[in-house]
PDB file of C-alpha atoms in Angstrom:
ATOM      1  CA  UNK A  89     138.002  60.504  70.690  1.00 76.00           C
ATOM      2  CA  UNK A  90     140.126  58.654  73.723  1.00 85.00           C
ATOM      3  CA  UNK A  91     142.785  58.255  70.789  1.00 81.00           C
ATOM      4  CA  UNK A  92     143.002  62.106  70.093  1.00 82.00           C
ATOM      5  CA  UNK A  93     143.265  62.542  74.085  1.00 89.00           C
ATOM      6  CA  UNK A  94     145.868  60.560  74.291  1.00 88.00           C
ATOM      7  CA  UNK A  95     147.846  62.114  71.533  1.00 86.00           C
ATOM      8  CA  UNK A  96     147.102  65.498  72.615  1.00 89.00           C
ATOM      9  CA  UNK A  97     147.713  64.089  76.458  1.00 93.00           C
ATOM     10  CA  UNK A  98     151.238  62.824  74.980  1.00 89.00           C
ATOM     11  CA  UNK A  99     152.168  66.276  73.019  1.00 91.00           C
ATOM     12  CA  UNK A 100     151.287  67.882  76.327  1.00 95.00           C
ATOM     13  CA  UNK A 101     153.430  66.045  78.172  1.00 94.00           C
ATOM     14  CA  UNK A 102     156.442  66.916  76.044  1.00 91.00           C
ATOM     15  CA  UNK A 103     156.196  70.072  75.433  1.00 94.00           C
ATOM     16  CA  UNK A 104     155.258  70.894  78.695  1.00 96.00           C
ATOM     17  CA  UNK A 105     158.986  68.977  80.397  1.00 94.00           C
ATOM     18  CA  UNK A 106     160.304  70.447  78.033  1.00 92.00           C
ATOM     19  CA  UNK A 107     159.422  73.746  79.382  1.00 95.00           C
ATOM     20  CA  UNK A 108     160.283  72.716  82.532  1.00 96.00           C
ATOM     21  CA  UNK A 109     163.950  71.692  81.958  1.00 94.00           C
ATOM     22  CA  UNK A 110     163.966  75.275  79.652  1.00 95.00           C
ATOM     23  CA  UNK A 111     164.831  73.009  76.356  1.00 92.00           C
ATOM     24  CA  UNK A 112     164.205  74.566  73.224  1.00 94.00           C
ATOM     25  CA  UNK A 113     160.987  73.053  71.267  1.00 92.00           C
ATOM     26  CA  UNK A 114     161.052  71.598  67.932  1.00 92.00           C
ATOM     27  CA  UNK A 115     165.012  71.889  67.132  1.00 91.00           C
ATOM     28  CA  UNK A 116     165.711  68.274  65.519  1.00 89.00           C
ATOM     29  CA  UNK A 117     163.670  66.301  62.367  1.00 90.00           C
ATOM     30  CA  UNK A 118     161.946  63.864  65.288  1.00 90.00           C
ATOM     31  CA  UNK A 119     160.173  66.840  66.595  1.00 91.00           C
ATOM     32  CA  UNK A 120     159.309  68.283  63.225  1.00 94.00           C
ATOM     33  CA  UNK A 121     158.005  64.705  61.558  1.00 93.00           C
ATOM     34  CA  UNK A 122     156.209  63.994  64.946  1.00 92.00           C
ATOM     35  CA  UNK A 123     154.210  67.764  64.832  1.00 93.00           C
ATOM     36  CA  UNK A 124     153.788  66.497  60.643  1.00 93.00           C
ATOM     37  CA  UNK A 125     152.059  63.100  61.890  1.00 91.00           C
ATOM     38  CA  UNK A 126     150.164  64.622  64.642  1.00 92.00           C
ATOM     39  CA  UNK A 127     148.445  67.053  62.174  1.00 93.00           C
ATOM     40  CA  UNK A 128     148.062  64.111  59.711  1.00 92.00           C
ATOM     41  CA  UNK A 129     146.618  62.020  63.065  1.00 91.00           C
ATOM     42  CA  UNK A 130     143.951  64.828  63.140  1.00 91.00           C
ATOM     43  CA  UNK A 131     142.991  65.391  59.509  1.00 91.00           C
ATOM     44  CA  UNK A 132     142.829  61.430  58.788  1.00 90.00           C
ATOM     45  CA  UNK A 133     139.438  61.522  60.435  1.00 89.00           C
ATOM     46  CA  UNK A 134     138.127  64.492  58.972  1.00 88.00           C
ATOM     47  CA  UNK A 135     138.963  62.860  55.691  1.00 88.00           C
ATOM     48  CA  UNK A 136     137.041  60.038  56.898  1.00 86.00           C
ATOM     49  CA  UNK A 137     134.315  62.036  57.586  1.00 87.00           C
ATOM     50  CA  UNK A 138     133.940  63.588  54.534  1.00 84.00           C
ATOM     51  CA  UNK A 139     133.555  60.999  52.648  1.00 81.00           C
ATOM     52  CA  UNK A 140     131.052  58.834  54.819  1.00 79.00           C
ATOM     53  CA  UNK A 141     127.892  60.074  52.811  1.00 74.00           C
ATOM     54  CA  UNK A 142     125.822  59.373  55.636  1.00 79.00           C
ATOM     55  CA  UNK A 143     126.806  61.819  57.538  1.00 83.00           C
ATOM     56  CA  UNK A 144     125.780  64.321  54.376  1.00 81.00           C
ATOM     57  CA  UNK A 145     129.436  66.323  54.364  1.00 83.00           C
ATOM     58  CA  UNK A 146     129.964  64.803  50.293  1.00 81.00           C
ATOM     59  CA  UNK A 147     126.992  67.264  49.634  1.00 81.00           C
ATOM     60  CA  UNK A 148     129.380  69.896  49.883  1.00 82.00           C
ATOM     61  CA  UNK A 149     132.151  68.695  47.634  1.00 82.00           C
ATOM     62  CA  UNK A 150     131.992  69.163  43.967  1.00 86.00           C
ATOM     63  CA  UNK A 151     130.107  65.607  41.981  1.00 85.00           C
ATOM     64  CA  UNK A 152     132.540  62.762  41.629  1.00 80.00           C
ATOM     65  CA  UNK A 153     134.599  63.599  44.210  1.00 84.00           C
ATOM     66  CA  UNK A 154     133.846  60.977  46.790  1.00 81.00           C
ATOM     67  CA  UNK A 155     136.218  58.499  45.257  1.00 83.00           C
ATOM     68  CA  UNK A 156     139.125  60.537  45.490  1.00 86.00           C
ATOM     69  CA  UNK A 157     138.219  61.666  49.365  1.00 86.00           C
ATOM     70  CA  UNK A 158     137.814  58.237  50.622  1.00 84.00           C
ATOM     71  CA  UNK A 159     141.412  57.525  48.621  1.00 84.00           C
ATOM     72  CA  UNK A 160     142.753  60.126  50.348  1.00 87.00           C
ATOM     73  CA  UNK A 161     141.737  58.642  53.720  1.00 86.00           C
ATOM     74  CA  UNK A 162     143.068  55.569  53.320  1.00 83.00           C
ATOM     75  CA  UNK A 163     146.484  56.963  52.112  1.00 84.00           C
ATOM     76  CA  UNK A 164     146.089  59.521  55.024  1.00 88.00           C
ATOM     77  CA  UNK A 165     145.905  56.220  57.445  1.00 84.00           C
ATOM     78  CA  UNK A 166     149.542  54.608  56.112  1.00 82.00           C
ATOM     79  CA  UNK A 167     151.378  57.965  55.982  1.00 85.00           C
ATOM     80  CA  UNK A 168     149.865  58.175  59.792  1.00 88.00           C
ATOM     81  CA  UNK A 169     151.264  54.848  60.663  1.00 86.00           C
ATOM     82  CA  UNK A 170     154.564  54.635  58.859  1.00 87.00           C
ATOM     83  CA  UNK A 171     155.011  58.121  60.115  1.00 88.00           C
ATOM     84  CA  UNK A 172     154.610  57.577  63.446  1.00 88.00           C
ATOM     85  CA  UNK A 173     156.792  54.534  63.310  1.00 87.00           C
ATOM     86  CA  UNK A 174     159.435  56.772  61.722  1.00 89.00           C
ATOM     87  CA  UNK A 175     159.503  59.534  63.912  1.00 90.00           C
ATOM     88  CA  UNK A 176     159.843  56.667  67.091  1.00 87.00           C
ATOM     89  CA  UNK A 177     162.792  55.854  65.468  1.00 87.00           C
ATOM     90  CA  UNK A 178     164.111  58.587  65.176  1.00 88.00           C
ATOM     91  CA  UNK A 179     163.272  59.803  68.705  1.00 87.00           C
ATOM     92  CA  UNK A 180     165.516  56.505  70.075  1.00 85.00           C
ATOM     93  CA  UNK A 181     168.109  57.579  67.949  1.00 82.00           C
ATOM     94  CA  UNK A 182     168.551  60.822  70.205  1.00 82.00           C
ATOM     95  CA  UNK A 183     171.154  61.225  72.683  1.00 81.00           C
ATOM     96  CA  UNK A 184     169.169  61.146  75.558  1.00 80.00           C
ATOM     97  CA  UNK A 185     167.081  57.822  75.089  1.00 83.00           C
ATOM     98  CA  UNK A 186     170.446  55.909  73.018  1.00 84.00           C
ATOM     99  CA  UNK A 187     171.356  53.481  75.456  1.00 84.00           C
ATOM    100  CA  UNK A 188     173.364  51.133  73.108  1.00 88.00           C
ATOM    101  CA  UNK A 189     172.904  48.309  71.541  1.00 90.00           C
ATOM    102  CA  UNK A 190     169.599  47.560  73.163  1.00 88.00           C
ATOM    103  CA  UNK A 191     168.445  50.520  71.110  1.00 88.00           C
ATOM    104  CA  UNK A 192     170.046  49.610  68.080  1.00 89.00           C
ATOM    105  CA  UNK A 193     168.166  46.068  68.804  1.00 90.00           C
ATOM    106  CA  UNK A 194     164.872  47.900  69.463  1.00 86.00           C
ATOM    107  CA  UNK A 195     165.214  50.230  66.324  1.00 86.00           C
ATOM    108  CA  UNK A 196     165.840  46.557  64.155  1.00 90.00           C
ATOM    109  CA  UNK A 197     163.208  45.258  65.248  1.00 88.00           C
ATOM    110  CA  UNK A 198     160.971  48.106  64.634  1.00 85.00           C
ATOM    111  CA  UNK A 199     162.342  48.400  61.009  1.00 87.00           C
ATOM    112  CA  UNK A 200     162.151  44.840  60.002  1.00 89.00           C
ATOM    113  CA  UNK A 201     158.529  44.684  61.343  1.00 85.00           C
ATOM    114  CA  UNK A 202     157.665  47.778  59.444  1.00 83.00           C
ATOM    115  CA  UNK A 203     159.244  46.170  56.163  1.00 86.00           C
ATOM    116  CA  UNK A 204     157.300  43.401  56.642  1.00 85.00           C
ATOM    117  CA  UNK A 205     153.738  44.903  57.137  1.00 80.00           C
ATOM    118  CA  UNK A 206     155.169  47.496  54.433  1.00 80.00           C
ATOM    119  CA  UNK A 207     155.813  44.774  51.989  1.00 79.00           C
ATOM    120  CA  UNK A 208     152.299  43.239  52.715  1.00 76.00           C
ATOM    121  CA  UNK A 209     150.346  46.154  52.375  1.00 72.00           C
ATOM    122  CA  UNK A 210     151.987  47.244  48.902  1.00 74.00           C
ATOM    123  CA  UNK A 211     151.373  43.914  47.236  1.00 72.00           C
ATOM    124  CA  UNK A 212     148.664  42.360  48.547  1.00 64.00           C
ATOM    125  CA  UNK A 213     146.400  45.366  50.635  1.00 52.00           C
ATOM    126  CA  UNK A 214     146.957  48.147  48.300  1.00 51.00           C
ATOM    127  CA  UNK A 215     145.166  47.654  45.156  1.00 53.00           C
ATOM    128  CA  UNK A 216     142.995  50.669  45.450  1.00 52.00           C
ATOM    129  CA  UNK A 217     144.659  53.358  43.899  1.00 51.00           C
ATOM    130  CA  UNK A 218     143.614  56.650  43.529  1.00 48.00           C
ATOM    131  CA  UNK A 219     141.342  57.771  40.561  1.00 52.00           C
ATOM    132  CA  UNK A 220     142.949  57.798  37.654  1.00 51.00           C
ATOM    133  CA  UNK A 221     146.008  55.983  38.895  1.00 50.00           C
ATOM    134  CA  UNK A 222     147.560  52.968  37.578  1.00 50.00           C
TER     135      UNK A 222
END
């Protein structure tokens, strides 16, 4: 819940300077990917929640379905984070925040520490495919 806050705190916060300075919203791909991974932010849980049978929600779903829910989730959780990484990428790339080569530095770094835990997670955390998959 504090997580969603602050995400909805942050998207506030944009949309509202950006009202304030009269900028136009959502007229480059960094807006557009970062509105994408906010609604993906918000359905990962949900997700989630379906497919906790505790809670009772997979009584609602057709039989057999649970596997492919809780696949969903986790796939939901990478596109969320490589997303997000993405989209701050793109966001230093702008004109107002490029300062340079301390932001071609910082956007390096970012992308060489995403290849990493990107290389990790596809051969050694990833071996739970969806149904049916290979």
């Amino acid at each position: 819940v504090a997580a969603w806050a602050a995400i909805v705190g942050g998207f506030y916060a944009i949309y509202h300077n950006k009202d304030i300075h009269g900028k136009p919203h959502f007229t480059s791909y960094h807006s557009w990917l970062g509105v994408l991974t906010l609604i993906t932010t918000f359905l990962t849980p949900v997700t989630g929640a379906l497919g906790f049978k505790y809670l009772g929600l997979m009584n609602y779903l057709p039989p057999g379905s649970g596997d492919v829910v809780k696949a969903i989730h986790r796939k939901q959780g990478s596109v969320v984070y490589f997303g997000s990484l993405f989209v701050i990428l793109l966001g230093l790339y702008t004109p107002g925040i490029n300062k340079g080569m301390l932001t071609y530095f910082m956007m390096a770094s970012a992308t060489a520490a995403t290849c990493m835990i990107l290389h990790n997670y596809i051969n050694k955390y990833d071996k739970q495919s969806l149904p049916g998959g290979p």
